[in-house]
Amino acid sequence: MGELENKQVIFKGYIDGVPKETDLEFKVTKIDLNVHTKGSGAILVKNLYLSCDPYMRGRMRDFHGSYIKPFVPGQVIEGFGVSKVIHSDHPNFKPGDFITGFTGWEQYSLIKNTDQLRKIQPDDDIPLSFYVGLLGMPGITAYAGFYEVCTPQKGEYVFVSAASGAVGQLVGQLAKLHGCYVVGSAGSKEKVEILKNKLGFDEAFNYKEESDLDATLKRYFPQGIDIYFDNVGGDMLDAALLNMRIHGRIAVCGMVSQQSLSTPIGIYNLLNLITRRIKMQGFLQSDYLHLYPRFLEHVASYYKQGKILYVEDMNEGLESAPAAFAGLFHGKNVGKQVICVARD
Amino acid sequence: MGELENKQVIFKGYIDGVPKETDLEFKVTKIDLNVHTKGSGAILVKNLYLSCDPYMRGRMRDFHGSYIKPFVPGQVIEGFGVSKVIHSDHPNFKPGDFITGFTGWEQYSLIKNTDQLRKIQPDDDIPLSFYVGLLGMPGITAYAGFYEVCTPQKGEYVFVSAASGAVGQLVGQLAKLHGCYVVGSAGSKEKVEILKNKLGFDEAFNYKEESDLDATLKRYFPQGIDIYFDNVGGDMLDAALLNMRIHGRIAVCGMVSQQSLSTPIGIYNLLNLITRRIKMQGFLQSDYLHLYPRFLEHVASYYKQGKILYVEDMNEGLESAPAAFAGLFHGKNVGKQVICVARD
């Protein structure tokens, strides 16, 4: 097979504030397709789809105490992807297999840590890119967060922020299938239309057009909120705390509004946790991987039956990755942000 | 029996800020000991012990949306008490019975809502006043909060704020009996001594002597906190959020530091809820009354075996009630604040 050109997206160095396109740079290297020695257990893959996720911001600071290590300056960005096996020194993988898991933001990757990979069973009815979205990390985040953290009951009032995003859109649809009343917030008219007309939310609003989020939530939830699936933190969380019902639950999933701030904004309404007996729980999907088989069966089946949809924002080419990633933090993506590096 | 003089503590009117002694006033009225008509189901009681509790601050504002109604200006203060039945029109109560539940801050009360009362089985080894403390609302708050909300494991690291108070002192002792490592915070040297030398806490500190609560908690919990039983909110909560271990639990029990502020201070470190997968839960003991029989048996037995102690701050005479109540919000009480109106 010899040596091939390998375009890479490199992490330039630790940052403050909101990620910019220029925090990443391109490099063209060569990769030896036969480089891995016998017994290494490594596999060589061609990357097809790469996932842009807000949590990656956390890896752009020089802090080693979190649940995931920071990126290494000068090295290729790492993230979830869907890849095709080109060459394998591992008995579980053979050329032509499709896999999903952590890979590099580059055309080809040598993956040594294969324990974290999942093999994809090809299915003509399910796009491969869904394995970094609906059927990947965002999907199981929505699934575990909604069923395990929010413990929903039929008929409950559910509010989802960043509702058209990778996680939010599935939360809202699962909540509807569960018999809940669901309102979503998003940051543009287009997204609000998608929530109401495509994804089946009962109501949706553009938070950028609202000057008093407390009043907004009171308008959409005159009877209060049982479940708040919080993808944003900040002011929206503070307003939700004023509108929770007794024994309400808040799943704290992401705080995209806060991730880039060196000093996050204050939350003032936590006294309501006591008076309304609210459970507020942070979680990561990595604690719920034992649910993956059930999740996959459940959600793939819903999708094939047309009971749920999944909106992707697909950018073409590795070259589009830095702008697409930076765009996440300005809400530019409509649906799950994916980079298509190659189609097969 | 005729008519008797009845001293009362009257709620003057709604307040802002920290309660003051002058927010309450005395009135001497008369009470007709035979006033209640046949068939009313009411009982007339002589009040023996009255409980001063921080939650009562919440009833001093004109807000009707909470779990408990505001006080009525011009009327007698209501709170938990221990009382002796003088006269009864209810088949479940007879003169001479001791009861505990909501009563008035006055010498004698006519109680119409008897459903909320519990009869006390007299026991020479247990002070009657304990039924508003160790074996009353603060006791079951500690019990339910620790066992049900915190789901403790042997060997875990437990932090309790306001640790010498009505609730905190029992939480700490239950945690020690459960095999946990326990550190408490309090607001004076005397209280810290009680925590360490009398109540068996592993460590304790005076938060008023600490300038950097994050650094303080790192000193006492170099390995982090599994359980934070939060009685205060505010800065201590924010510092604890920086020191929780993965899958930590925060029981949000009281926010005495915030109750009197019209605008509470901001909490900035909630992003840790996600990265450390923390459950933060507000609760009220009233949701756990089904546990009362088990609690009573469990805690009374520990007390009789000398395995737990209970520190009371007993003020003599109804006249002392306003100052004792106001003192709660300045940490003047050492242990559970009780007013002795009469000994029997």
Short mmCIF file of N, CA and C in Angstrom, two decimals, chain A residues 61 63 65-67 230 237 246-247 252-255 258-259 263-271 273-284 286-287, chain B residues 61 63 65-67 230 237 246-247 252-255 258-259 263-271 273-284 286-287:
data_model
loop_
_atom_site.label_atom_id
_atom_site.label_comp_id
_atom_site.label_asym_id
_atom_site.label_seq_id
_atom_site.Cartn_x
_atom_site.Cartn_y
_atom_site.Cartn_z
N ARG A 61 -8.32 23.69 27.16
CA ARG A 61 -7.67 24.41 28.26
C ARG A 61 -6.69 23.47 28.95
N PHE A 63 -6.05 22.02 31.67
CA PHE A 63 -6.54 21.58 32.97
C PHE A 63 -6.67 20.06 32.93
N GLY A 65 -7.57 18.01 35.51
CA GLY A 65 -8.39 17.40 36.56
C GLY A 65 -9.77 16.97 36.10
N SER A 66 -10.08 17.07 34.83
CA SER A 66 -11.43 16.78 34.38
C SER A 66 -11.57 15.33 33.94
N TYR A 67 -12.75 15.00 33.44
CA TYR A 67 -13.03 13.61 33.06
C TYR A 67 -12.34 13.21 31.77
N ASP A 230 -31.33 20.57 30.49
CA ASP A 230 -30.55 21.79 30.33
C ASP A 230 -29.28 21.54 29.53
N LEU A 237 -31.02 28.54 32.75
CA LEU A 237 -31.13 27.70 33.94
C LEU A 237 -31.73 28.49 35.10
N ILE A 246 -43.10 21.25 41.82
CA ILE A 246 -42.64 20.47 42.97
C ILE A 246 -42.16 19.09 42.49
N HIS A 247 -41.03 18.66 43.04
CA HIS A 247 -40.39 17.39 42.65
C HIS A 247 -39.93 17.39 41.20
N VAL A 252 -28.61 18.23 33.99
CA VAL A 252 -27.61 19.21 33.59
C VAL A 252 -26.65 18.52 32.63
N CYS A 253 -26.85 18.81 31.36
CA CYS A 253 -26.21 18.03 30.32
C CYS A 253 -25.04 18.79 29.70
N GLY A 254 -25.27 20.05 29.45
CA GLY A 254 -24.21 20.84 28.85
C GLY A 254 -24.40 22.26 29.32
N MET A 255 -23.36 23.02 29.30
CA MET A 255 -23.50 24.43 29.64
C MET A 255 -22.77 25.20 28.57
N GLN A 258 -21.68 28.58 29.00
CA GLN A 258 -20.70 28.86 30.05
C GLN A 258 -19.31 28.29 29.76
N GLN A 259 -19.25 27.33 28.84
CA GLN A 259 -18.00 26.58 28.63
C GLN A 259 -16.81 27.47 28.30
N THR A 263 -14.85 33.14 33.75
CA THR A 263 -15.71 33.23 34.93
C THR A 263 -17.16 33.08 34.47
N PRO A 264 -17.80 31.96 34.78
CA PRO A 264 -19.20 31.80 34.37
C PRO A 264 -20.10 32.80 35.09
N ILE A 265 -21.29 33.01 34.57
CA ILE A 265 -22.20 33.93 35.24
C ILE A 265 -22.81 33.24 36.46
N GLY A 266 -23.31 34.05 37.37
CA GLY A 266 -23.87 33.50 38.60
C GLY A 266 -25.28 32.95 38.41
N ILE A 267 -25.62 31.96 39.22
CA ILE A 267 -26.97 31.40 39.26
C ILE A 267 -27.54 31.80 40.63
N TYR A 268 -28.72 32.42 40.60
CA TYR A 268 -29.24 33.08 41.80
C TYR A 268 -30.44 32.39 42.43
N ASN A 269 -31.04 31.46 41.73
CA ASN A 269 -32.35 30.96 42.17
C ASN A 269 -32.34 29.55 42.75
N LEU A 270 -31.21 29.14 43.30
CA LEU A 270 -31.11 27.77 43.80
C LEU A 270 -31.96 27.52 45.05
N LEU A 271 -32.41 28.57 45.72
CA LEU A 271 -33.27 28.37 46.90
C LEU A 271 -34.52 27.58 46.51
N LEU A 273 -34.56 25.02 44.80
CA LEU A 273 -34.29 23.58 44.91
C LEU A 273 -34.94 23.02 46.16
N ILE A 274 -34.91 23.81 47.23
CA ILE A 274 -35.45 23.33 48.51
C ILE A 274 -36.98 23.43 48.51
N THR A 275 -37.47 24.63 48.25
CA THR A 275 -38.91 24.83 48.42
C THR A 275 -39.71 23.95 47.47
N ARG A 276 -39.13 23.67 46.29
CA ARG A 276 -39.85 22.84 45.32
C ARG A 276 -39.30 21.41 45.26
N ARG A 277 -38.35 21.11 46.11
CA ARG A 277 -37.78 19.75 46.20
C ARG A 277 -37.33 19.26 44.83
N ILE A 278 -36.39 19.99 44.26
CA ILE A 278 -35.92 19.71 42.90
C ILE A 278 -34.63 18.90 42.96
N LYS A 279 -34.54 17.94 42.07
CA LYS A 279 -33.28 17.22 41.88
C LYS A 279 -32.61 17.79 40.64
N MET A 280 -31.36 18.18 40.81
CA MET A 280 -30.59 18.75 39.71
C MET A 280 -29.36 17.87 39.58
N GLN A 281 -29.21 17.25 38.43
CA GLN A 281 -28.15 16.25 38.34
C GLN A 281 -27.33 16.42 37.08
N GLY A 282 -26.03 16.52 37.27
CA GLY A 282 -25.12 16.51 36.14
C GLY A 282 -24.81 15.08 35.76
N PHE A 283 -24.56 14.86 34.49
CA PHE A 283 -24.26 13.49 34.06
C PHE A 283 -23.43 13.50 32.79
N LEU A 284 -22.80 12.38 32.55
CA LEU A 284 -22.05 12.16 31.30
C LEU A 284 -22.50 10.82 30.75
N SER A 286 -20.84 8.65 29.40
CA SER A 286 -19.87 7.58 29.62
C SER A 286 -20.22 6.73 30.85
N ASP A 287 -21.06 7.25 31.75
CA ASP A 287 -21.50 6.44 32.90
C ASP A 287 -22.65 5.51 32.54
N ARG B 61 -42.44 36.66 54.63
CA ARG B 61 -42.61 37.47 53.41
C ARG B 61 -43.98 37.17 52.82
N PHE B 63 -45.47 36.03 50.29
CA PHE B 63 -45.37 35.21 49.09
C PHE B 63 -46.14 33.92 49.34
N GLY B 65 -46.68 31.39 47.10
CA GLY B 65 -46.41 30.28 46.18
C GLY B 65 -45.52 29.20 46.76
N SER B 66 -45.18 29.28 48.03
CA SER B 66 -44.22 28.33 48.58
C SER B 66 -44.94 27.14 49.22
N TYR B 67 -44.16 26.27 49.83
CA TYR B 67 -44.71 25.04 50.40
C TYR B 67 -45.46 25.28 51.69
N ASP B 230 -25.67 20.43 52.83
CA ASP B 230 -25.60 21.90 52.79
C ASP B 230 -26.74 22.54 53.57
N LEU B 237 -21.42 26.71 49.50
CA LEU B 237 -21.87 25.81 48.43
C LEU B 237 -20.97 25.95 47.21
N ILE B 246 -16.14 12.66 42.03
CA ILE B 246 -17.02 12.14 40.98
C ILE B 246 -18.18 11.37 41.63
N HIS B 247 -19.37 11.60 41.09
CA HIS B 247 -20.60 11.01 41.61
C HIS B 247 -20.93 11.47 43.03
N VAL B 252 -29.39 19.65 49.56
CA VAL B 252 -29.62 21.07 49.79
C VAL B 252 -30.76 21.19 50.79
N CYS B 253 -30.37 21.48 52.02
CA CYS B 253 -31.30 21.38 53.14
C CYS B 253 -31.79 22.74 53.58
N GLY B 254 -30.88 23.66 53.67
CA GLY B 254 -31.25 25.00 54.11
C GLY B 254 -30.29 25.95 53.46
N MET B 255 -30.70 27.18 53.32
CA MET B 255 -29.77 28.18 52.81
C MET B 255 -29.86 29.37 53.74
N GLN B 258 -28.83 32.69 52.78
CA GLN B 258 -29.51 33.33 51.66
C GLN B 258 -30.95 33.72 51.96
N GLN B 259 -31.53 33.11 53.00
CA GLN B 259 -32.96 33.25 53.27
C GLN B 259 -33.39 34.70 53.41
N THR B 263 -31.96 39.64 47.16
CA THR B 263 -31.25 39.04 46.02
C THR B 263 -30.14 38.16 46.56
N PRO B 264 -30.30 36.85 46.42
CA PRO B 264 -29.24 35.97 46.93
C PRO B 264 -27.96 36.15 46.11
N ILE B 265 -26.84 35.70 46.65
CA ILE B 265 -25.59 35.83 45.90
C ILE B 265 -25.55 34.74 44.83
N GLY B 266 -24.73 34.97 43.84
CA GLY B 266 -24.63 34.04 42.71
C GLY B 266 -23.79 32.81 43.05
N ILE B 267 -24.13 31.72 42.39
CA ILE B 267 -23.35 30.49 42.48
C ILE B 267 -22.70 30.30 41.11
N TYR B 268 -21.39 30.11 41.10
CA TYR B 268 -20.64 30.18 39.84
C TYR B 268 -20.08 28.84 39.37
N ASN B 269 -20.12 27.84 40.22
CA ASN B 269 -19.34 26.64 39.91
C ASN B 269 -20.18 25.42 39.54
N LEU B 270 -21.37 25.68 38.99
CA LEU B 270 -22.26 24.55 38.67
C LEU B 270 -21.77 23.70 37.50
N LEU B 271 -20.82 24.20 36.72
CA LEU B 271 -20.29 23.38 35.62
C LEU B 271 -19.70 22.07 36.17
N LEU B 273 -21.08 20.21 38.21
CA LEU B 273 -22.14 19.19 38.29
C LEU B 273 -21.98 18.20 37.14
N ILE B 274 -21.61 18.72 35.97
CA ILE B 274 -21.48 17.84 34.80
C ILE B 274 -20.19 17.04 34.85
N THR B 275 -19.08 17.76 34.95
CA THR B 275 -17.80 17.07 34.82
C THR B 275 -17.61 16.02 35.93
N ARG B 276 -18.21 16.30 37.10
CA ARG B 276 -18.05 15.34 38.20
C ARG B 276 -19.32 14.51 38.43
N ARG B 277 -20.30 14.72 37.60
CA ARG B 277 -21.56 13.94 37.67
C ARG B 277 -22.16 13.98 39.08
N ILE B 278 -22.47 15.19 39.50
CA ILE B 278 -22.95 15.40 40.87
C ILE B 278 -24.47 15.50 40.88
N LYS B 279 -25.06 14.88 41.87
CA LYS B 279 -26.49 15.06 42.10
C LYS B 279 -26.67 16.08 43.22
N MET B 280 -27.47 17.09 42.95
CA MET B 280 -27.71 18.15 43.93
C MET B 280 -29.21 18.17 44.13
N GLN B 281 -29.66 17.90 45.33
CA GLN B 281 -31.09 17.71 45.52
C GLN B 281 -31.60 18.50 46.71
N GLY B 282 -32.63 19.31 46.44
CA GLY B 282 -33.32 19.99 47.52
C GLY B 282 -34.38 19.06 48.09
N PHE B 283 -34.66 19.21 49.37
CA PHE B 283 -35.67 18.32 49.95
C PHE B 283 -36.30 18.98 51.17
N LEU B 284 -37.45 18.46 51.53
CA LEU B 284 -38.14 18.89 52.75
C LEU B 284 -38.53 17.63 53.51
N SER B 286 -41.06 17.00 55.05
CA SER B 286 -42.48 16.66 54.93
C SER B 286 -42.74 15.62 53.85
N ASP B 287 -41.79 15.43 52.93
CA ASP B 287 -41.95 14.38 51.92
C ASP B 287 -41.53 13.00 52.45
#
